Coordinates of N, CA and C in Angstrom, one line a residue:
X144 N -90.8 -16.3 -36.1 CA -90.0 -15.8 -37.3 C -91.0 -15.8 -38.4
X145 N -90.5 -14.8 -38.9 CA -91.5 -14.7 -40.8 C -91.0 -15.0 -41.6
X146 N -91.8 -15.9 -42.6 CA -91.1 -16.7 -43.4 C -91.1 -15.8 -45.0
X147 N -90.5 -15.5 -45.4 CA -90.7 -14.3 -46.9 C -91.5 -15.2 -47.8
X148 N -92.9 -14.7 -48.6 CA -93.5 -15.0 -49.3 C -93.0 -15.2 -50.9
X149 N -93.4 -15.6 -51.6 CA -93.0 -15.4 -53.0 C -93.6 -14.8 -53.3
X150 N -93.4 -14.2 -54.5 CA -94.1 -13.3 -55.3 C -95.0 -13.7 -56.0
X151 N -96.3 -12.8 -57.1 CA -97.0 -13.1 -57.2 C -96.4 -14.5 -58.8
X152 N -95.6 -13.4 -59.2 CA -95.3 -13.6 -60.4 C -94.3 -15.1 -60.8
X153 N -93.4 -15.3 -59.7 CA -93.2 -16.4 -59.2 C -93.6 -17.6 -58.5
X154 N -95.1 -17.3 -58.2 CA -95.9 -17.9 -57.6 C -96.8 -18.7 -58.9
X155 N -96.8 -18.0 -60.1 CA -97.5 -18.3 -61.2 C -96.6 -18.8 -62.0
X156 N -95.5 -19.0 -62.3 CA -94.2 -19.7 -63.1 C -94.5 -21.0 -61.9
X157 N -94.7 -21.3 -61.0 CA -94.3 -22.5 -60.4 C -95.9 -23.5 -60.8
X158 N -96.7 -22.6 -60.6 CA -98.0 -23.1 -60.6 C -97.9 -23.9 -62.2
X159 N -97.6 -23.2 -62.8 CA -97.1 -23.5 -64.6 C -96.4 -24.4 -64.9
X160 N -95.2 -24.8 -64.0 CA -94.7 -25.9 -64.2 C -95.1 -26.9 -63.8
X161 N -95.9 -27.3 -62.8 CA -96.3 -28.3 -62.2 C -97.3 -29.0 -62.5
X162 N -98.4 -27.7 -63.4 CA -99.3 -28.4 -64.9 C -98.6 -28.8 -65.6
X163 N -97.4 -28.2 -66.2 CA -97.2 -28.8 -67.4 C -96.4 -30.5 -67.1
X164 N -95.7 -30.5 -65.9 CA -95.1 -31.3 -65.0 C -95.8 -32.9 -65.3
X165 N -96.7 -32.1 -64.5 CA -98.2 -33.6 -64.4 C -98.6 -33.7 -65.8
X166 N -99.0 -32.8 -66.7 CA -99.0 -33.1 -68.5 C -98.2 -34.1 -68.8
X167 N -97.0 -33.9 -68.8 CA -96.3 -34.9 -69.2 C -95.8 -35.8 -68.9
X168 N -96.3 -36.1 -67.5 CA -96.7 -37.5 -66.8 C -97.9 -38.0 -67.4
X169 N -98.6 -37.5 -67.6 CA -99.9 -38.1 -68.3 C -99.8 -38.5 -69.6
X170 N -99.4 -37.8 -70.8 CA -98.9 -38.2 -71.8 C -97.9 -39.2 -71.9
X171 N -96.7 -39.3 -71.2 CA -96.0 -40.6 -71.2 C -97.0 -41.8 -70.9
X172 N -97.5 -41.8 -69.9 CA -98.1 -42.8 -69.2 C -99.1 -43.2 -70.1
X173 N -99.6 -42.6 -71.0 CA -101.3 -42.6 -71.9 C -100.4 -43.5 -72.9
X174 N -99.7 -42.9 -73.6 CA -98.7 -43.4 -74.6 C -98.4 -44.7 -74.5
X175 N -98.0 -45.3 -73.0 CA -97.7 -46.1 -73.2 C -98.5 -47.4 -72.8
X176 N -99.6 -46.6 -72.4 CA -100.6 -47.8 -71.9 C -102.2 -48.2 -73.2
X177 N -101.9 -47.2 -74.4 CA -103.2 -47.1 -74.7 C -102.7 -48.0 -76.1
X178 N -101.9 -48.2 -76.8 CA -101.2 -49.1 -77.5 C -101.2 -50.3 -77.2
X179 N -100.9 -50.6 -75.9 CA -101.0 -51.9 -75.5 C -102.4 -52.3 -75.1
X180 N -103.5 -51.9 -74.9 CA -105.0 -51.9 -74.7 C -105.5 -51.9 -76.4
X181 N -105.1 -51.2 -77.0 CA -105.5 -51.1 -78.5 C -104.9 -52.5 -79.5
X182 N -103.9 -53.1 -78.4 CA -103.3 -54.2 -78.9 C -104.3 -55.3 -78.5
X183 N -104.9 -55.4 -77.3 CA -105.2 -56.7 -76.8 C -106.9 -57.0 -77.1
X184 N -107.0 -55.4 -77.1 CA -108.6 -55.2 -78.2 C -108.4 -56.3 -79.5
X185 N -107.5 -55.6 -80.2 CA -107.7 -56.4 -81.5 C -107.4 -57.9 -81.4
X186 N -106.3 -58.1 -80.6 CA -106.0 -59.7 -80.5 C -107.4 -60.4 -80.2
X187 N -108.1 -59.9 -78.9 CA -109.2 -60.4 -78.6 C -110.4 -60.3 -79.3
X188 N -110.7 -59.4 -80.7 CA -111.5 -59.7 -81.1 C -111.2 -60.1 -82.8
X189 N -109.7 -60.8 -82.7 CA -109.5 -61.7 -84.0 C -109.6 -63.0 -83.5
X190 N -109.9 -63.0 -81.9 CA -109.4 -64.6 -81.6 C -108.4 -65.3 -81.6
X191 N -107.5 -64.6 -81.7 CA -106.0 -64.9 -81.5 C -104.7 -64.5 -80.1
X192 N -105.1 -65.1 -79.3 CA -104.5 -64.9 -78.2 C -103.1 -65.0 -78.5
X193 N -102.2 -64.1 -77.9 CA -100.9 -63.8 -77.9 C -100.5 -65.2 -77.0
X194 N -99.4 -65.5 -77.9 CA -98.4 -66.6 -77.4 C -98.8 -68.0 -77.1
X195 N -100.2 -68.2 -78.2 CA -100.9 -69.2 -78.4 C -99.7 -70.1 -79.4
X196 N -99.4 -71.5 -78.9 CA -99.1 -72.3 -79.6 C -100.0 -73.2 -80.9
X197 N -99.0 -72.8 -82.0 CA -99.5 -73.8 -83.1 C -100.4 -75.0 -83.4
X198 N -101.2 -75.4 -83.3 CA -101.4 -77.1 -83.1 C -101.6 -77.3 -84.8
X199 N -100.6 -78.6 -84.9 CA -100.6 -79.2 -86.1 C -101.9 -80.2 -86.5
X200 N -102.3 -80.4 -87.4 CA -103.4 -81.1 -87.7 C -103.2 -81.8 -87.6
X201 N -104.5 -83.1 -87.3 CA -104.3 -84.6 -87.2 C -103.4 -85.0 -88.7
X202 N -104.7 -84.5 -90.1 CA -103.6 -85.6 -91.1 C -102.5 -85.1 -91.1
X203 N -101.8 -83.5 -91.2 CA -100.5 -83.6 -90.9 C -99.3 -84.5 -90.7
X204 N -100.0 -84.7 -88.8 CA -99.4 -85.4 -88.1 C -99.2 -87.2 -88.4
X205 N -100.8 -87.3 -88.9 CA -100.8 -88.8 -89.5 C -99.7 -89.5 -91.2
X206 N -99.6 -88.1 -91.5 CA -98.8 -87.7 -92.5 C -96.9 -88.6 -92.9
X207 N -97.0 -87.4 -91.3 CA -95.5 -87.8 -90.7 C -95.1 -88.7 -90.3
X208 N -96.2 -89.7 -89.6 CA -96.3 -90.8 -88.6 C -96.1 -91.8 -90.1
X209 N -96.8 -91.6 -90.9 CA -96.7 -92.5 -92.2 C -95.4 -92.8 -93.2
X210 N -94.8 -91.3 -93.0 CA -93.8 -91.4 -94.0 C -92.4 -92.0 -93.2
X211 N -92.5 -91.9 -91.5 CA -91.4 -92.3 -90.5 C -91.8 -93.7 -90.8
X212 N -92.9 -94.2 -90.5 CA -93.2 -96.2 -91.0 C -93.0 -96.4 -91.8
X213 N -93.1 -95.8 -92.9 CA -92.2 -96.1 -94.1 C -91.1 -96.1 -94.4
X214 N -90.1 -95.2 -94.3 CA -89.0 -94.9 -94.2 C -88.2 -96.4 -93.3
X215 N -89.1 -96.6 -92.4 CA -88.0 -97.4 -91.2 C -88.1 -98.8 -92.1
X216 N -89.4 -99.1 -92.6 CA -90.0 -100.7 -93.5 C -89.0 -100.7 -94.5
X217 N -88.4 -99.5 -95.6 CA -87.5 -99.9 -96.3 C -86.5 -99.5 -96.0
X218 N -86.3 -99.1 -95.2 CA -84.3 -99.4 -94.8 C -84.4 -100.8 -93.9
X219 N -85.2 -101.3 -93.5 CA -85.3 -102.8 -93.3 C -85.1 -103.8 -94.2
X220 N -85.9 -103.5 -95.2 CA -85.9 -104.7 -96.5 C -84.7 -104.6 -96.9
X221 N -84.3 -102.8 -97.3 CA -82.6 -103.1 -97.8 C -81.9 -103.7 -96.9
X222 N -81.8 -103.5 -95.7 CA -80.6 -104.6 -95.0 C -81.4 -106.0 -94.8
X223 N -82.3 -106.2 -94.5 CA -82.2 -108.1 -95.2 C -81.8 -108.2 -95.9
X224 N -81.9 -107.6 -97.8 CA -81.7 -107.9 -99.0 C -80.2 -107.8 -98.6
X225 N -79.6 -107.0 -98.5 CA -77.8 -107.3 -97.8 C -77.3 -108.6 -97.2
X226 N -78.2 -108.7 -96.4 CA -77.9 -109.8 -95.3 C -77.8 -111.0 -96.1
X227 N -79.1 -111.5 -97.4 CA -79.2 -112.3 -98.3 C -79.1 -112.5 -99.2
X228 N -78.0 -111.6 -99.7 CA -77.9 -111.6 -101.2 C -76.4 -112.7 -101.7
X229 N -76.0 -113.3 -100.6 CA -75.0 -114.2 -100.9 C -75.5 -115.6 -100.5
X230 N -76.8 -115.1 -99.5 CA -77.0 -116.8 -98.5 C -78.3 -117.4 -98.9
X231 N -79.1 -116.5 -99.3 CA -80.7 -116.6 -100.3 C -80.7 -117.6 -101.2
X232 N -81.6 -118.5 -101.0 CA -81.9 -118.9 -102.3 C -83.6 -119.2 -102.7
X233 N -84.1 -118.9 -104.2 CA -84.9 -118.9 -104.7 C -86.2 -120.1 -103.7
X234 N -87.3 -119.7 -103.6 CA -88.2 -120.6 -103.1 C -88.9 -121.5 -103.8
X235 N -88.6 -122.6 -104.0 CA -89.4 -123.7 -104.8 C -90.5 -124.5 -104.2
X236 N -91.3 -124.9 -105.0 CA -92.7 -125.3 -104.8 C -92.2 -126.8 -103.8
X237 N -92.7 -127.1 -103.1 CA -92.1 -128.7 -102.3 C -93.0 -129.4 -103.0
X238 N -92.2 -130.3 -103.3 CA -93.1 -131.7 -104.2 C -93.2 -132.9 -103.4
X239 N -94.3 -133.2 -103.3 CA -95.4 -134.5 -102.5 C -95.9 -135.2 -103.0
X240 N -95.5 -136.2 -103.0 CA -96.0 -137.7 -103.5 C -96.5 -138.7 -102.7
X241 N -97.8 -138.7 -103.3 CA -99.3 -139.6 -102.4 C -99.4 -140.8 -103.2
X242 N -99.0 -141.8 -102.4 CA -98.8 -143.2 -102.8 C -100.5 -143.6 -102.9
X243 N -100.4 -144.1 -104.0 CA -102.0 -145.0 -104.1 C -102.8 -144.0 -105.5
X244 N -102.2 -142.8 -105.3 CA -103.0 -141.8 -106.7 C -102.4 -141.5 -107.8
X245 N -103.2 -142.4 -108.9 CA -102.6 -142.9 -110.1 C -104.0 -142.4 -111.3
X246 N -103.4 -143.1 -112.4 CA -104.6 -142.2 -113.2 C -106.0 -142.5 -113.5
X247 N -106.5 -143.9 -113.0 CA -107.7 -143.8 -112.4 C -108.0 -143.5 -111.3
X248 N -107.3 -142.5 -110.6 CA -108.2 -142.0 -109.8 C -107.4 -142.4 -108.2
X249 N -106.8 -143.4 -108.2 CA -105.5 -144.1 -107.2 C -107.0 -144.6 -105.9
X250 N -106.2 -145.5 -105.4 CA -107.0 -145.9 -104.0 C -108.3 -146.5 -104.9
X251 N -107.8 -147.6 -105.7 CA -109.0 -148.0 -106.1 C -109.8 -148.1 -106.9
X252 N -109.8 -146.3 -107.9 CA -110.1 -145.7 -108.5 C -111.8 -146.4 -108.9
X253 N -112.4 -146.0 -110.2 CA -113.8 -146.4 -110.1 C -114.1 -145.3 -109.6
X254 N -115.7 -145.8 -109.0 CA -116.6 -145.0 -108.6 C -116.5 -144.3 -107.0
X255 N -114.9 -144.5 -106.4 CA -114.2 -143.8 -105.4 C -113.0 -143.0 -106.0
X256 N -113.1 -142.2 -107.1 CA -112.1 -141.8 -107.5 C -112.5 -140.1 -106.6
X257 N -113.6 -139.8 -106.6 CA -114.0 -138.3 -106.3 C -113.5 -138.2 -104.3
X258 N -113.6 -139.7 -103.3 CA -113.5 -139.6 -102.2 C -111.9 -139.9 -102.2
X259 N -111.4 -140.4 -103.0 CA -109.8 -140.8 -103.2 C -109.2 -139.3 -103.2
X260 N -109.7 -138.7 -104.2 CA -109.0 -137.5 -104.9 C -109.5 -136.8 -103.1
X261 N -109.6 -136.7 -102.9 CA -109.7 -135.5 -101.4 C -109.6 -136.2 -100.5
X262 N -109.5 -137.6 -100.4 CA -108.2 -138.3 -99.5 C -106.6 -137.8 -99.9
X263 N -106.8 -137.7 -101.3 CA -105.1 -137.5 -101.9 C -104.7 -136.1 -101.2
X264 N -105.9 -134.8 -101.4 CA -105.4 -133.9 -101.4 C -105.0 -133.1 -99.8
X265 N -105.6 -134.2 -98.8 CA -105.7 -134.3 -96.9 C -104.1 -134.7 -96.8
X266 N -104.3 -135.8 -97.8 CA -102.9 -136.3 -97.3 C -101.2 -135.4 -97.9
X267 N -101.5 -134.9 -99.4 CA -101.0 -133.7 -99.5 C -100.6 -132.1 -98.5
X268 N -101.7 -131.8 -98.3 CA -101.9 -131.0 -97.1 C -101.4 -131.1 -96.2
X269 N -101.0 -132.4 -95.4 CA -100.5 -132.9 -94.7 C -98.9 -132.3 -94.4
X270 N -98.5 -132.9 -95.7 CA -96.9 -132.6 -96.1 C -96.8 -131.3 -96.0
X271 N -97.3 -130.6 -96.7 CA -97.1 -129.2 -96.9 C -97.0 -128.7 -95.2
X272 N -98.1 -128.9 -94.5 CA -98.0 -128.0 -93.5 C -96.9 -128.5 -92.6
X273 N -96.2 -129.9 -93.0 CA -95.8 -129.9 -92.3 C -93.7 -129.0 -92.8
X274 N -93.5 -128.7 -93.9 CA -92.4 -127.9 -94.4 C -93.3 -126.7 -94.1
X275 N -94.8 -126.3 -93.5 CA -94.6 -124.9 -93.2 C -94.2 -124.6 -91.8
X276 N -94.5 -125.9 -90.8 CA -94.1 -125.5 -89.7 C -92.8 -125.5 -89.1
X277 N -92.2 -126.0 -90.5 CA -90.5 -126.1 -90.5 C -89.9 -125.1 -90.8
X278 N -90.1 -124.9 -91.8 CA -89.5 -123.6 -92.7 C -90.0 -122.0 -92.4
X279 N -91.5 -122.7 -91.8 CA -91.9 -121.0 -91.1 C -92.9 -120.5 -92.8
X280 N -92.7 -121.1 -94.0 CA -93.2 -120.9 -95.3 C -93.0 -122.1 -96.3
X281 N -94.2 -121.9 -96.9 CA -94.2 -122.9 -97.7 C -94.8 -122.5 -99.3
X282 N -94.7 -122.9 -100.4 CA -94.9 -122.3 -102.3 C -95.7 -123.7 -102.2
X283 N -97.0 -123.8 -103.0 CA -97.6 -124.1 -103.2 C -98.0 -123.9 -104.5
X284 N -97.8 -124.8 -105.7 CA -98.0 -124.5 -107.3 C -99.3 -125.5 -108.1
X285 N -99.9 -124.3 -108.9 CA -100.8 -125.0 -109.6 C -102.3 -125.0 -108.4
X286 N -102.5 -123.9 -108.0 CA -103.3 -124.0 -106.7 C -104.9 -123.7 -107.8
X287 N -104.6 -122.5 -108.2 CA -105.8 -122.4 -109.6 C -105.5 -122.8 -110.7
X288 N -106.3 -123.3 -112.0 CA -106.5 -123.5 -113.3 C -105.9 -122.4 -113.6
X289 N -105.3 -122.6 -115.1 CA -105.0 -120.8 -115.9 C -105.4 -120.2 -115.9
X290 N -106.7 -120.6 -117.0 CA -107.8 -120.1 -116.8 C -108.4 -119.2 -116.3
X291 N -108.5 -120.0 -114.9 CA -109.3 -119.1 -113.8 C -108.4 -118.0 -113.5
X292 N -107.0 -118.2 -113.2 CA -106.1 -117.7 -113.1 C -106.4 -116.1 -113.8
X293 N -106.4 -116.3 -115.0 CA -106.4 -115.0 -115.9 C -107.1 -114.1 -116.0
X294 N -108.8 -114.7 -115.4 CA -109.8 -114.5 -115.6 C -110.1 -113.9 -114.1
X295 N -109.6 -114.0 -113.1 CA -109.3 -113.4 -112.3 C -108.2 -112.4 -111.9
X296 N -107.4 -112.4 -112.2 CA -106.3 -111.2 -112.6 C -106.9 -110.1 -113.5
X297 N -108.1 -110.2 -114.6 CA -108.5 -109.4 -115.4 C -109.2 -108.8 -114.3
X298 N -109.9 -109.9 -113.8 CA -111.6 -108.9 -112.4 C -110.9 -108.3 -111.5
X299 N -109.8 -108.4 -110.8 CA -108.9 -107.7 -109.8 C -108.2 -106.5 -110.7
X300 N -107.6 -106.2 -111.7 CA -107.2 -104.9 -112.4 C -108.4 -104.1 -112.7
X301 N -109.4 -104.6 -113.5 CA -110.6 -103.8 -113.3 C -111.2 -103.1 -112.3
X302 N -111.6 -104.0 -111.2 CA -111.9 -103.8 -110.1 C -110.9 -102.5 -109.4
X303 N -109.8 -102.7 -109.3 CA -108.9 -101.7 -108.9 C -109.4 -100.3 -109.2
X304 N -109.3 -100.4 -110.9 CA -109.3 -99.1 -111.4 C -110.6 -98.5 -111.2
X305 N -111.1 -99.2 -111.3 CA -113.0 -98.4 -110.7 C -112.6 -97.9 -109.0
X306 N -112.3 -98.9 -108.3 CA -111.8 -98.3 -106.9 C -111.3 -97.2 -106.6
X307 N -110.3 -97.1 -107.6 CA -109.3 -95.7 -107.1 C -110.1 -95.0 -108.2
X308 N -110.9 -94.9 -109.2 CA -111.5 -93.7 -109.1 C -112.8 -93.2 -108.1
X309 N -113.9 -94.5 -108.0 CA -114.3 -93.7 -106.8 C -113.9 -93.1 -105.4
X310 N -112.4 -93.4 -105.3 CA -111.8 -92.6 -104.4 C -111.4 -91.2 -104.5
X311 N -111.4 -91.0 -105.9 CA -110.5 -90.2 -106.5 C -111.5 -88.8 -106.8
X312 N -113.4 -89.3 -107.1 CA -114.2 -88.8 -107.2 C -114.7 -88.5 -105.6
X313 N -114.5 -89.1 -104.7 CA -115.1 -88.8 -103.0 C -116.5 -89.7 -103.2
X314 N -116.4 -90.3 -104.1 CA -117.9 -91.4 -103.6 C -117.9 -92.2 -102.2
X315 N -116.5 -93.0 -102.4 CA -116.6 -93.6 -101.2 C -115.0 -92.8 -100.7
X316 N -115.1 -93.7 -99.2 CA -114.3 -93.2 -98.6 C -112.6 -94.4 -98.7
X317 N -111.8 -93.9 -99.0 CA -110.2 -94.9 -99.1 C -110.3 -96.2 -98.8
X318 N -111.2 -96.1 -97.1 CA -111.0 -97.1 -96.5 C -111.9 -98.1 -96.9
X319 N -113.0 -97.5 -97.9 CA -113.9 -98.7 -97.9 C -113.1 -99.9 -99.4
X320 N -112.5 -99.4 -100.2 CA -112.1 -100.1 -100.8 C -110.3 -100.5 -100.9
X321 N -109.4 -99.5 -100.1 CA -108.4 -100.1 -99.8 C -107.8 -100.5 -98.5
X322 N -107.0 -101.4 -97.9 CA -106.8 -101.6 -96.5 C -105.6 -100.5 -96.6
X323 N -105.8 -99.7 -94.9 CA -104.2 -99.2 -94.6 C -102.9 -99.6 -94.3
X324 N -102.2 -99.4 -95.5 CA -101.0 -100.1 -95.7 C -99.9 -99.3 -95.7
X325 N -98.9 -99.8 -95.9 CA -97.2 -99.0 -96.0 C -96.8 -98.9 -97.9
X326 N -96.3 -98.5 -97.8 CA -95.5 -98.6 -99.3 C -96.6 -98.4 -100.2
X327 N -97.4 -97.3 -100.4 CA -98.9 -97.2 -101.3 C -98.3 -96.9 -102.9
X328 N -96.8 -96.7 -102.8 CA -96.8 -96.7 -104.0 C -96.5 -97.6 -104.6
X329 N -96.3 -98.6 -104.6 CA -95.8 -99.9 -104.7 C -96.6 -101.1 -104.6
X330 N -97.8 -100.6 -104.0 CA -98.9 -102.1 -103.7 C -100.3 -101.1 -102.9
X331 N -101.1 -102.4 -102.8 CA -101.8 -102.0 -102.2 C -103.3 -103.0 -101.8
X332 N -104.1 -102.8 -100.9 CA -104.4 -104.3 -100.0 C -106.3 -103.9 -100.5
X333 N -106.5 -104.4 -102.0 CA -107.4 -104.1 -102.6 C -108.6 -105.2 -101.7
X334 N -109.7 -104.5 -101.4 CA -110.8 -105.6 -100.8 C -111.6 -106.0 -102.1
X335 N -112.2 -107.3 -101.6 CA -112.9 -107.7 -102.9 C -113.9 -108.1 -102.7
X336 N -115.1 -107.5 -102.8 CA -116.8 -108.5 -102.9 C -116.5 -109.3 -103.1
X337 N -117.5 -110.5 -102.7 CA -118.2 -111.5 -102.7 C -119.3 -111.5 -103.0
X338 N -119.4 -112.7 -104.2 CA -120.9 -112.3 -105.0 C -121.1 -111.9 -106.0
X339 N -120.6 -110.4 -105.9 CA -120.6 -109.5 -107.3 C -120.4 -109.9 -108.3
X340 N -119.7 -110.8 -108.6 CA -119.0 -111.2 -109.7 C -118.5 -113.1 -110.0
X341 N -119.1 -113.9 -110.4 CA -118.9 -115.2 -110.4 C -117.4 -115.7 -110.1
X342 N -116.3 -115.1 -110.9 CA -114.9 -115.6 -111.1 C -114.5 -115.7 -110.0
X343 N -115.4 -114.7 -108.4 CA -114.3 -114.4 -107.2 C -115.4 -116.1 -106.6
X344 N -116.3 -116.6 -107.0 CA -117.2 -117.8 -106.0 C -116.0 -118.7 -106.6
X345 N -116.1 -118.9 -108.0 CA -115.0 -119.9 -108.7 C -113.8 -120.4 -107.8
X346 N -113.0 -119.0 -108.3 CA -112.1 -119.1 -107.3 C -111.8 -119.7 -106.2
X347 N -112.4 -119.0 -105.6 CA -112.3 -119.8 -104.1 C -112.7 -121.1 -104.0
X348 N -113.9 -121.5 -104.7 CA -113.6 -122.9 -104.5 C -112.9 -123.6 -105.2
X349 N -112.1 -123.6 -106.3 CA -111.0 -124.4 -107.0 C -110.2 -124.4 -105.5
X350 N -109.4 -123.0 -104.8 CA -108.7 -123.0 -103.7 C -109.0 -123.9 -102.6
X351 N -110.4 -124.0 -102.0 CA -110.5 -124.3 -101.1 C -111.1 -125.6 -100.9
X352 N -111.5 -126.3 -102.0 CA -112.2 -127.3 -102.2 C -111.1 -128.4 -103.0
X353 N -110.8 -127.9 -104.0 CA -110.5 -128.5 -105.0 C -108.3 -128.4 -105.1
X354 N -107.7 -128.4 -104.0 CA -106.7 -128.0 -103.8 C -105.8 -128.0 -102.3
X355 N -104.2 -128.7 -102.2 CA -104.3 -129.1 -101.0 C -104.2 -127.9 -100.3
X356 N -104.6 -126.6 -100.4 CA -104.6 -125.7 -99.6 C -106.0 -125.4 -98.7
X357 N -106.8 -126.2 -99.2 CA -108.0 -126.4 -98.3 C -108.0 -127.4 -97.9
X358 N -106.7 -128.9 -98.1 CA -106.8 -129.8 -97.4 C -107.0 -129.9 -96.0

């Protein structure tokens, strides 16, 4: 059997459509692939990978971590202060009396008044530690001279304010002159040379020598 041919003219309408056919397969398909190539170009050469997660900075995060320790430290003190604002009472110095030390010097007095006086102050010592291991705390009054007292309160506010400005200038670093603490607005855990300055050697030995806290 013979199969009837098409004509020429219909043979060239078909040929026509089948270009333009495949055209606009290709054009869809270009369309929708050359955008998304021209996307991942640029992503990749900003350095910015698609559906890269955020990462928060360390101080940020140290930030947060500071202000949550904070937060939890004073809603703590408010509810102690709750807890003892009916049952609290004021901390007084405990008073100790060392039999034998009188106003020559006690135990003898004379030219044992200097080995007396730091027998007095062992045996003071004594007492005290023993209301600290009771009470868990103990006030201790008259530990420095005024004096000294004042004259060290002046070298510690000075000292401060030079501190926080070379913090404030980047000479040194926070840490070298304050400890890390809670509540920075409200205090703060100032370090102090030794040496530098006479009032801080004083000091310490009125405390430690001269006082039953170095008994």
């Amino acid at each position: 059997m013979n199969l009837p041919l098409a004509s020429s003219s219909s043979s060239t309408s078909l040929i026509y459509g089948l270009v333009l056919w495949c055209y606009l397969i290709l054009t869809v398909k270009a369309f929708a692939v050359i955008p998304h190539n021209q996307n991942n170009a640029a992503l990749k050469n900003n350095n910015q990978p698609c559906n890269t997660p955020l990462k928060m900075s360390d101080s940020a995060a140290a930030d947060l971590l500071y202000k949550e320790q904070e937060d939890l430290i004073v809603k703590r003190g408010r509810l102690e202060e709750e807890l003892m604002s009916n049952t609290g009472a004021p901390l007084l110095a405990s008073k100790v009396k060392v039999r034998g030390a009188g106003k020559a010097g006690g135990f003898g007095g004379g030219g044992g008044a200097g080995k007396s006086k730091a027998a007095a102050l062992k045996t003071e010592a004594k007492s005290h530690a023993k209301v600290l291991k009771k009470d868990g705390v103990v006030r201790i009054d008259n530990v420095l001279p005024g004096d000294v007292a004042d004259q060290l309160r002046t070298y510690l506010y000075d000292l401060r304010k030079k501190a926080e400005s070379d913090v404030e200038s980047g000479k040194v670093k926070p840490i070298q002159r304050f400890a890390n603490v809670l509540l920075r607005k409200d205090r703060c855990d100032l370090t102090v040379p030794l040496g530098e300055d006479e009032i801080t050697t004083v000091a310490l030995q009125k405390v430690l020598l001269e006082s039953a806290v170095g008994g």
